PDB file of C-alpha atoms in Angstrom:
ATOM      1  CA  ALA V   1       9.044  18.791 -33.999  1.00 75.00           C
ATOM      2  CA  GLN V   2       7.950  18.100 -30.574  1.00 86.00           C
ATOM      3  CA  LYS V   3       9.616  15.748 -28.527  1.00 94.00           C
ATOM      4  CA  VAL V   4       8.489  14.901 -25.264  1.00 97.00           C
ATOM      5  CA  THR V   5      11.054  12.935 -23.601  1.00 98.00           C
ATOM      6  CA  GLN V   6      10.324  11.235 -19.711  1.00 98.00           C
ATOM      7  CA  ALA V   7      13.890   9.380 -19.272  1.00 96.00           C
ATOM      8  CA  GLN V   8      12.478   7.119 -16.250  1.00 97.00           C
ATOM      9  CA  THR V   9      11.034   4.226 -17.603  1.00 97.00           C
ATOM     10  CA  GLU V  10      10.225   2.873 -13.920  1.00 97.00           C
ATOM     11  CA  ILE V  11      10.157   3.757 -10.459  1.00 98.00           C
ATOM     12  CA  SER V  12       9.384   2.221  -7.701  1.00 98.00           C
ATOM     13  CA  VAL V  13       9.336   3.510  -3.924  1.00 97.00           C
ATOM     14  CA  VAL V  14       8.332   2.880  -0.590  1.00 97.00           C
ATOM     15  CA  GLU V  15       5.338   4.149   0.817  1.00 97.00           C
ATOM     16  CA  LYS V  16       5.859   8.032   2.094  1.00 97.00           C
ATOM     17  CA  GLU V  17       8.940   8.659   0.343  1.00 97.00           C
ATOM     18  CA  ASP V  18       9.077  11.389  -1.775  1.00 98.00           C
ATOM     19  CA  VAL V  19       9.343  11.233  -5.503  1.00 98.00           C
ATOM     20  CA  THR V  20      10.607  13.225  -8.468  1.00 98.00           C
ATOM     21  CA  LEU V  21       9.641  12.453 -12.049  1.00 98.00           C
ATOM     22  CA  ASP V  22      11.585  14.023 -14.694  1.00 98.00           C
ATOM     23  CA  CYS V  23      10.183  15.752 -18.163  1.00 98.00           C
ATOM     24  CA  VAL V  24      11.936  17.749 -20.802  1.00 98.00           C
ATOM     25  CA  TYR V  25      10.576  18.598 -24.152  1.00 97.00           C
ATOM     26  CA  GLU V  26      11.619  19.801 -26.942  1.00 95.00           C
ATOM     27  CA  THR V  27       9.524  22.764 -29.105  1.00 92.00           C
ATOM     28  CA  ARG V  28      10.539  25.911 -31.592  1.00 89.00           C
ATOM     29  CA  ASP V  29       6.815  27.056 -30.330  1.00 85.00           C
ATOM     30  CA  THR V  30       7.621  30.470 -28.435  1.00 84.00           C
ATOM     31  CA  THR V  31       3.557  29.856 -26.908  1.00 84.00           C
ATOM     32  CA  TYR V  32       3.272  26.269 -25.604  1.00 88.00           C
ATOM     33  CA  TYR V  33       1.521  24.541 -23.397  1.00 91.00           C
ATOM     34  CA  LEU V  34       2.655  21.208 -21.119  1.00 93.00           C
ATOM     35  CA  PHE V  35       0.699  18.748 -19.500  1.00 94.00           C
ATOM     36  CA  TRP V  36       0.822  16.055 -16.575  1.00 97.00           C
ATOM     37  CA  TYR V  37      -2.068  13.141 -16.591  1.00 97.00           C
ATOM     38  CA  LYS V  38      -2.199  10.087 -14.188  1.00 97.00           C
ATOM     39  CA  GLN V  39      -3.281   6.507 -15.709  1.00 96.00           C
ATOM     40  CA  PRO V  40      -4.054   4.210 -13.215  1.00 94.00           C
ATOM     41  CA  PRO V  41      -4.628   0.450 -14.148  1.00 89.00           C
ATOM     42  CA  SER V  42      -8.037   1.424 -14.872  1.00 86.00           C
ATOM     43  CA  GLY V  43      -6.952   2.875 -17.752  1.00 88.00           C
ATOM     44  CA  GLU V  44      -8.372   6.484 -18.338  1.00 89.00           C
ATOM     45  CA  LEU V  45      -5.985   9.556 -17.864  1.00 93.00           C
ATOM     46  CA  VAL V  46      -6.911  11.721 -15.689  1.00 94.00           C
ATOM     47  CA  PHE V  47      -5.636  15.037 -15.938  1.00 93.00           C
ATOM     48  CA  LEU V  48      -3.204  16.539 -13.483  1.00 95.00           C
ATOM     49  CA  ILE V  49      -2.195  19.752 -14.577  1.00 92.00           C
ATOM     50  CA  ARG V  50      -1.813  22.245 -17.351  1.00 90.00           C
ATOM     51  CA  ARG V  51       1.101  25.026 -17.291  1.00 90.00           C
ATOM     52  CA  ASN V  52       2.053  27.939 -20.134  1.00 88.00           C
ATOM     53  CA  SER V  53       4.813  28.827 -21.502  1.00 88.00           C
ATOM     54  CA  PHE V  54       4.734  32.317 -19.758  1.00 87.00           C
ATOM     55  CA  ASP V  55       3.728  31.119 -16.196  1.00 84.00           C
ATOM     56  CA  GLU V  56       6.874  30.036 -14.676  1.00 83.00           C
ATOM     57  CA  GLN V  57       5.806  29.803 -11.456  1.00 83.00           C
ATOM     58  CA  ASN V  58       5.977  26.687  -9.738  1.00 86.00           C
ATOM     59  CA  GLU V  59       2.618  24.985  -8.457  1.00 87.00           C
ATOM     60  CA  ILE V  60       1.435  23.158  -5.221  1.00 88.00           C
ATOM     61  CA  SER V  61      -1.264  21.486  -4.935  1.00 89.00           C
ATOM     62  CA  GLY V  62      -1.736  18.958  -2.078  1.00 94.00           C
ATOM     63  CA  ARG V  63       1.060  16.357  -1.931  1.00 95.00           C
ATOM     64  CA  TYR V  64       1.631  17.151  -5.556  1.00 96.00           C
ATOM     65  CA  SER V  65       3.655  19.806  -7.076  1.00 95.00           C
ATOM     66  CA  TRP V  66       5.429  21.035 -10.294  1.00 95.00           C
ATOM     67  CA  ASN V  67       8.442  22.514 -11.356  1.00 95.00           C
ATOM     68  CA  PHE V  68       8.758  24.301 -14.784  1.00 94.00           C
ATOM     69  CA  GLN V  69      12.215  25.849 -15.703  1.00 93.00           C
ATOM     70  CA  LYS V  70      12.261  27.027 -19.206  1.00 92.00           C
ATOM     71  CA  SER V  71      16.171  27.853 -19.252  1.00 92.00           C
ATOM     72  CA  THR V  72      16.383  23.484 -19.135  1.00 95.00           C
ATOM     73  CA  SER V  73      13.117  22.994 -20.855  1.00 95.00           C
ATOM     74  CA  SER V  74      12.055  20.739 -18.113  1.00 96.00           C
ATOM     75  CA  PHE V  75       8.519  20.336 -15.846  1.00 96.00           C
ATOM     76  CA  ASN V  76       9.663  17.971 -13.769  1.00 97.00           C
ATOM     77  CA  PHE V  77       6.482  16.666 -11.134  1.00 97.00           C
ATOM     78  CA  THR V  78       6.733  15.716  -7.572  1.00 97.00           C
ATOM     79  CA  ILE V  79       4.683  13.604  -5.297  1.00 97.00           C
ATOM     80  CA  THR V  80       5.636  14.003  -1.228  1.00 97.00           C
ATOM     81  CA  ALA V  81       4.470  11.464   0.771  1.00 97.00           C
ATOM     82  CA  SER V  82       3.966   9.061  -1.435  1.00 97.00           C
ATOM     83  CA  GLN V  83       1.369   6.607  -0.948  1.00 97.00           C
ATOM     84  CA  VAL V  84       0.221   3.353  -2.677  1.00 96.00           C
ATOM     85  CA  VAL V  85      -2.611   4.950  -4.715  1.00 95.00           C
ATOM     86  CA  ASP V  86      -0.294   6.578  -6.812  1.00 97.00           C
ATOM     87  CA  SER V  87       1.061   4.095  -8.198  1.00 97.00           C
ATOM     88  CA  ALA V  88      -0.096   4.342 -12.003  1.00 97.00           C
ATOM     89  CA  VAL V  89       1.622   5.742 -15.491  1.00 98.00           C
ATOM     90  CA  TYR V  90       2.610   9.059 -15.226  1.00 98.00           C
ATOM     91  CA  PHE V  91       2.279  11.124 -18.733  1.00 98.00           C
ATOM     92  CA  CYS V  92       4.126  14.429 -19.531  1.00 98.00           C
ATOM     93  CA  ALA V  93       2.888  15.975 -22.524  1.00 96.00           C
ATOM     94  CA  LEU V  94       3.033  19.168 -24.829  1.00 94.00           C
ATOM     95  CA  SER V  95       0.293  20.641 -27.062  1.00 89.00           C
ATOM     96  CA  GLU V  96       0.955  21.684 -30.481  1.00 82.00           C
ATOM     97  CA  GLU V  97      -1.738  23.101 -32.967  1.00 79.00           C
ATOM     98  CA  GLN V  98      -2.591  21.619 -36.295  1.00 78.00           C
ATOM     99  CA  GLY V  99      -5.430  22.281 -38.695  1.00 74.00           C
ATOM    100  CA  GLY V 100      -6.190  24.676 -36.016  1.00 77.00           C
ATOM    101  CA  SER V 101      -7.125  22.024 -33.530  1.00 80.00           C
ATOM    102  CA  GLU V 102      -4.912  21.046 -30.132  1.00 82.00           C
ATOM    103  CA  LYS V 103      -2.908  17.633 -31.025  1.00 86.00           C
ATOM    104  CA  LEU V 104      -0.960  16.385 -27.678  1.00 90.00           C
ATOM    105  CA  VAL V 105       2.416  15.004 -27.974  1.00 92.00           C
ATOM    106  CA  PHE V 106       2.635  12.439 -25.233  1.00 96.00           C
ATOM    107  CA  GLY V 107       6.515  11.060 -23.070  1.00 97.00           C
ATOM    108  CA  LYS V 108       6.451   7.364 -22.797  1.00 97.00           C
ATOM    109  CA  GLY V 109       5.208   7.706 -19.688  1.00 98.00           C
ATOM    110  CA  THR V 110       7.107   6.523 -16.198  1.00 98.00           C
ATOM    111  CA  LYS V 111       5.414   3.905 -14.289  1.00 98.00           C
ATOM    112  CA  LEU V 112       5.299   4.454 -10.454  1.00 98.00           C
ATOM    113  CA  THR V 113       5.166   1.869  -8.396  1.00 97.00           C
ATOM    114  CA  VAL V 114       4.466   2.896  -4.616  1.00 97.00           C
ATOM    115  CA  ASN V 115       4.720  -0.096  -2.093  1.00 97.00           C
ATOM    116  CA  PRO V 116       3.391  -0.616   1.036  1.00 95.00           C
TER     117      PRO V 116
ATOM    118  CA  ASP H   1     -16.459   8.780 -12.038  1.00 51.00           C
ATOM    119  CA  THR H   2     -15.149  10.208 -15.390  1.00 62.00           C
ATOM    120  CA  GLU H   3     -17.308  12.704 -17.197  1.00 90.00           C
ATOM    121  CA  VAL H   4     -16.150  11.334 -20.696  1.00 95.00           C
ATOM    122  CA  THR H   5     -18.238   7.503 -21.280  1.00 96.00           C
ATOM    123  CA  GLN H   6     -17.021   5.298 -23.138  1.00 97.00           C
ATOM    124  CA  THR H   7     -19.153   2.115 -24.408  1.00 97.00           C
ATOM    125  CA  PRO H   8     -18.272  -1.284 -24.521  1.00 97.00           C
ATOM    126  CA  LYS H   9     -15.411  -1.110 -21.969  1.00 96.00           C
ATOM    127  CA  HIS H  10     -13.923  -4.529 -23.669  1.00 96.00           C
ATOM    128  CA  LEU H  11     -14.590  -5.656 -27.526  1.00 96.00           C
ATOM    129  CA  VAL H  12     -13.003  -8.891 -28.659  1.00 95.00           C
ATOM    130  CA  MET H  13     -14.351  -9.201 -32.855  1.00 93.00           C
ATOM    131  CA  GLY H  14     -12.808 -10.764 -35.488  1.00 90.00           C
ATOM    132  CA  MET H  15     -11.495  -9.733 -38.550  1.00 89.00           C
ATOM    133  CA  THR H  16     -14.487  -9.698 -41.076  1.00 88.00           C
ATOM    134  CA  ASN H  17     -16.680  -7.976 -38.155  1.00 89.00           C
ATOM    135  CA  LYS H  18     -18.241  -4.724 -38.129  1.00 94.00           C
ATOM    136  CA  LYS H  19     -18.528  -2.861 -34.755  1.00 95.00           C
ATOM    137  CA  SER H  20     -18.365   0.732 -33.461  1.00 97.00           C
ATOM    138  CA  LEU H  21     -16.610   2.388 -30.386  1.00 98.00           C
ATOM    139  CA  LYS H  22     -18.722   5.060 -28.855  1.00 98.00           C
ATOM    140  CA  CYS H  23     -18.131   7.719 -26.893  1.00 98.00           C
ATOM    141  CA  GLU H  24     -20.385  10.461 -25.073  1.00 97.00           C
ATOM    142  CA  GLN H  25     -20.070  13.824 -22.826  1.00 96.00           C
ATOM    143  CA  HIS H  26     -22.444  16.169 -21.436  1.00 90.00           C
ATOM    144  CA  MET H  27     -19.932  18.553 -20.592  1.00 91.00           C
ATOM    145  CA  GLY H  28     -20.571  20.841 -23.755  1.00 91.00           C
ATOM    146  CA  HIS H  29     -17.034  20.246 -24.833  1.00 92.00           C
ATOM    147  CA  ARG H  30     -16.681  21.106 -28.984  1.00 91.00           C
ATOM    148  CA  ALA H  31     -13.512  19.392 -29.844  1.00 92.00           C
ATOM    149  CA  MET H  32     -13.663  15.202 -29.524  1.00 94.00           C
ATOM    150  CA  TYR H  33     -10.620  13.191 -29.984  1.00 95.00           C
ATOM    151  CA  TRP H  34      -9.886   9.360 -30.237  1.00 97.00           C
ATOM    152  CA  TYR H  35      -6.646   8.058 -29.512  1.00 97.00           C
ATOM    153  CA  LYS H  36      -4.995   4.255 -29.649  1.00 97.00           C
ATOM    154  CA  GLN H  37      -2.855   3.410 -26.834  1.00 97.00           C
ATOM    155  CA  LYS H  38      -0.791  -0.415 -27.453  1.00 97.00           C
ATOM    156  CA  ALA H  39       0.002  -1.676 -24.275  1.00 94.00           C
ATOM    157  CA  LYS H  40       3.189  -0.317 -22.168  1.00 92.00           C
ATOM    158  CA  LYS H  41       2.979   3.101 -24.894  1.00 96.00           C
ATOM    159  CA  PRO H  42       1.599   6.597 -24.336  1.00 96.00           C
ATOM    160  CA  PRO H  43      -1.678   7.487 -26.205  1.00 96.00           C
ATOM    161  CA  GLU H  44      -1.297   7.837 -30.259  1.00 95.00           C
ATOM    162  CA  LEU H  45      -4.076  10.464 -31.699  1.00 95.00           C
ATOM    163  CA  MET H  46      -6.195   9.353 -34.751  1.00 97.00           C
ATOM    164  CA  PHE H  47      -8.889  12.231 -34.886  1.00 96.00           C
ATOM    165  CA  VAL H  48     -10.178  15.133 -33.941  1.00 94.00           C
ATOM    166  CA  TYR H  49     -13.518  16.449 -34.012  1.00 94.00           C
ATOM    167  CA  SER H  50     -13.920  20.477 -33.915  1.00 91.00           C
ATOM    168  CA  TYR H  51     -17.298  21.668 -34.114  1.00 92.00           C
ATOM    169  CA  GLU H  52     -18.769  18.741 -35.139  1.00 94.00           C
ATOM    170  CA  LYS H  53     -16.026  18.651 -37.965  1.00 94.00           C
ATOM    171  CA  LEU H  54     -13.700  16.440 -38.864  1.00 95.00           C
ATOM    172  CA  SER H  55     -10.195  18.797 -38.765  1.00 92.00           C
ATOM    173  CA  ILE H  56      -7.359  15.925 -37.908  1.00 92.00           C
ATOM    174  CA  ASN H  57      -6.779  12.566 -39.485  1.00 94.00           C
ATOM    175  CA  GLU H  58      -3.271  11.173 -38.362  1.00 93.00           C
ATOM    176  CA  SER H  59      -3.142   9.179 -41.713  1.00 92.00           C
ATOM    177  CA  VAL H  60      -5.463   6.602 -40.048  1.00 96.00           C
ATOM    178  CA  PRO H  61      -6.975   3.128 -42.310  1.00 96.00           C
ATOM    179  CA  SER H  62      -9.657   3.733 -43.728  1.00 95.00           C
ATOM    180  CA  ARG H  63     -10.593   0.537 -41.234  1.00 96.00           C
ATOM    181  CA  PHE H  64     -11.319   2.990 -38.834  1.00 97.00           C
ATOM    182  CA  SER H  65     -13.890   5.302 -39.965  1.00 97.00           C
ATOM    183  CA  PRO H  66     -14.755   8.039 -37.372  1.00 98.00           C
ATOM    184  CA  GLU H  67     -18.302   9.625 -37.022  1.00 97.00           C
ATOM    185  CA  CYS H  68     -19.376  12.947 -34.506  1.00 97.00           C
ATOM    186  CA  PRO H  69     -23.569  12.906 -35.508  1.00 95.00           C
ATOM    187  CA  ASN H  70     -24.093  16.140 -32.767  1.00 93.00           C
ATOM    188  CA  SER H  71     -21.704  17.643 -30.465  1.00 90.00           C
ATOM    189  CA  SER H  72     -22.259  14.979 -27.178  1.00 95.00           C
ATOM    190  CA  LEU H  73     -21.435  11.836 -29.321  1.00 97.00           C
ATOM    191  CA  LEU H  74     -18.079  10.849 -31.471  1.00 98.00           C
ATOM    192  CA  ASN H  75     -17.835   6.901 -32.809  1.00 98.00           C
ATOM    193  CA  LEU H  76     -15.527   5.200 -34.221  1.00 98.00           C
ATOM    194  CA  HIS H  77     -16.746   2.504 -36.612  1.00 97.00           C
ATOM    195  CA  LEU H  78     -14.309  -0.570 -37.121  1.00 96.00           C
ATOM    196  CA  HIS H  79     -14.128  -2.910 -40.385  1.00 94.00           C
ATOM    197  CA  ALA H  80     -12.013  -5.764 -41.685  1.00 93.00           C
ATOM    198  CA  LEU H  81      -8.946  -5.024 -38.689  1.00 93.00           C
ATOM    199  CA  GLN H  82      -6.430  -6.596 -38.144  1.00 94.00           C
ATOM    200  CA  PRO H  83      -4.494  -8.358 -34.889  1.00 94.00           C
ATOM    201  CA  GLU H  84      -2.603  -5.566 -34.738  1.00 95.00           C
ATOM    202  CA  ASP H  85      -5.615  -3.311 -34.292  1.00 96.00           C
ATOM    203  CA  SER H  86      -5.842  -4.631 -31.122  1.00 97.00           C
ATOM    204  CA  ALA H  87      -5.404  -1.932 -28.499  1.00 97.00           C
ATOM    205  CA  LEU H  88      -7.144   0.405 -25.930  1.00 97.00           C
ATOM    206  CA  TYR H  89      -8.946   3.421 -27.494  1.00 97.00           C
ATOM    207  CA  LEU H  90      -9.422   6.233 -25.476  1.00 96.00           C
ATOM    208  CA  CYS H  91     -11.866   9.004 -26.592  1.00 97.00           C
ATOM    209  CA  ALA H  92     -10.901  12.676 -24.903  1.00 95.00           C
ATOM    210  CA  SER H  93     -13.809  15.989 -25.040  1.00 94.00           C
ATOM    211  CA  SER H  94     -11.995  19.623 -24.557  1.00 91.00           C
ATOM    212  CA  GLN H  95     -14.463  22.898 -24.092  1.00 87.00           C
ATOM    213  CA  VAL H  96     -13.198  24.370 -26.623  1.00 76.00           C
ATOM    214  CA  PRO H  97     -10.767  23.618 -29.754  1.00 71.00           C
ATOM    215  CA  GLY H  98      -7.788  25.114 -30.741  1.00 68.00           C
ATOM    216  CA  HIS H  99      -4.356  25.350 -29.764  1.00 62.00           C
ATOM    217  CA  PHE H 100      -5.096  28.231 -27.102  1.00 64.00           C
ATOM    218  CA  SER H 101      -8.077  27.397 -25.748  1.00 62.00           C
ATOM    219  CA  ASN H 102      -6.829  27.332 -22.320  1.00 62.00           C
ATOM    220  CA  GLN H 103      -8.544  24.098 -21.327  1.00 78.00           C
ATOM    221  CA  PRO H 104      -7.798  20.602 -20.756  1.00 87.00           C
ATOM    222  CA  GLN H 105      -8.511  17.075 -22.587  1.00 90.00           C
ATOM    223  CA  HIS H 106     -10.805  15.151 -20.568  1.00 92.00           C
ATOM    224  CA  PHE H 107      -9.917  11.491 -21.446  1.00 94.00           C
ATOM    225  CA  GLY H 108     -12.676   8.564 -21.103  1.00 94.00           C
ATOM    226  CA  ASP H 109     -12.044   5.120 -19.489  1.00 93.00           C
ATOM    227  CA  GLY H 110     -11.206   3.285 -23.289  1.00 95.00           C
ATOM    228  CA  THR H 111     -12.178   0.671 -24.677  1.00 97.00           C
ATOM    229  CA  ARG H 112     -10.045  -2.384 -24.952  1.00 96.00           C
ATOM    230  CA  LEU H 113     -10.487  -3.888 -28.345  1.00 97.00           C
ATOM    231  CA  SER H 114      -9.252  -7.881 -28.826  1.00 96.00           C
ATOM    232  CA  ILE H 115      -9.075  -8.527 -32.485  1.00 94.00           C
ATOM    233  CA  LEU H 116      -9.127 -12.287 -33.022  1.00 90.00           C
TER     234      LEU H 116
END
C-alpha cells in the first residue's frame, strides 16, 4: 500500500529564515504522482505542485522549491526567506489508482509557524 | 477565493437531524470528491464521483449518503450522525477522472460540522 511520511510534526522559524519540509513516500507503482498542498487556518487546501515519477527535475516557483529524488523516495519542499503568511499546515500526498479514479494518500502534515 | 464553493461553512446539528452539505464547481470538472478531516489529521477520502457516477466509496457508514445530480453539483446527505462525525468536510474536483489525468484536485473551504 502507498504511504507518505512527514516526520516533522511542527516547525517554528523566524521570518526570512529558509525552511525545508521533508516528505518520504512508499509505493510499488512505477508511475505515480506526488503533490504538496498548503492548508491555512481557514481550512482550504491550496494546491502547490504536482510531480510525476518520470520527472526528477527540481522545480522553483518564486520562494518555493521542490527537490524530488527517486533514489531516496523523497520529495522535499523548501521555502526561501519565509514570511508570516507562509504559516500553515503543509501536506505531502501520493496518488494511487482505485476503480479508475485517483485517490490521494496524504502524509500527516507539517505545521509551519513563521514568527515575525 | 476558491473555485469550489461549499455551503454551509458551519453546521451544528443534533444526532436525529437530517441535513445536507453542498458543493458546487463551474470549472467543467468531471471528477468530484468528498473528504473528512478531523482536527490535526490529514484529509481522508470518503467518496469519488467520476462523470456523475460513484466510483469510490471508502466503506463510509450509510448515515452519509452522497449524491451527484449533475456535473457541477455534489451533495452529502447526513442523517443520524454521531458525535465522532464532527469534522471538517472538504469537497474537491478535478478536470478529468483517473490516475493519469495529469490534473490536480482543487479543494473548497470546507464545512465545519459539529454534532451535538
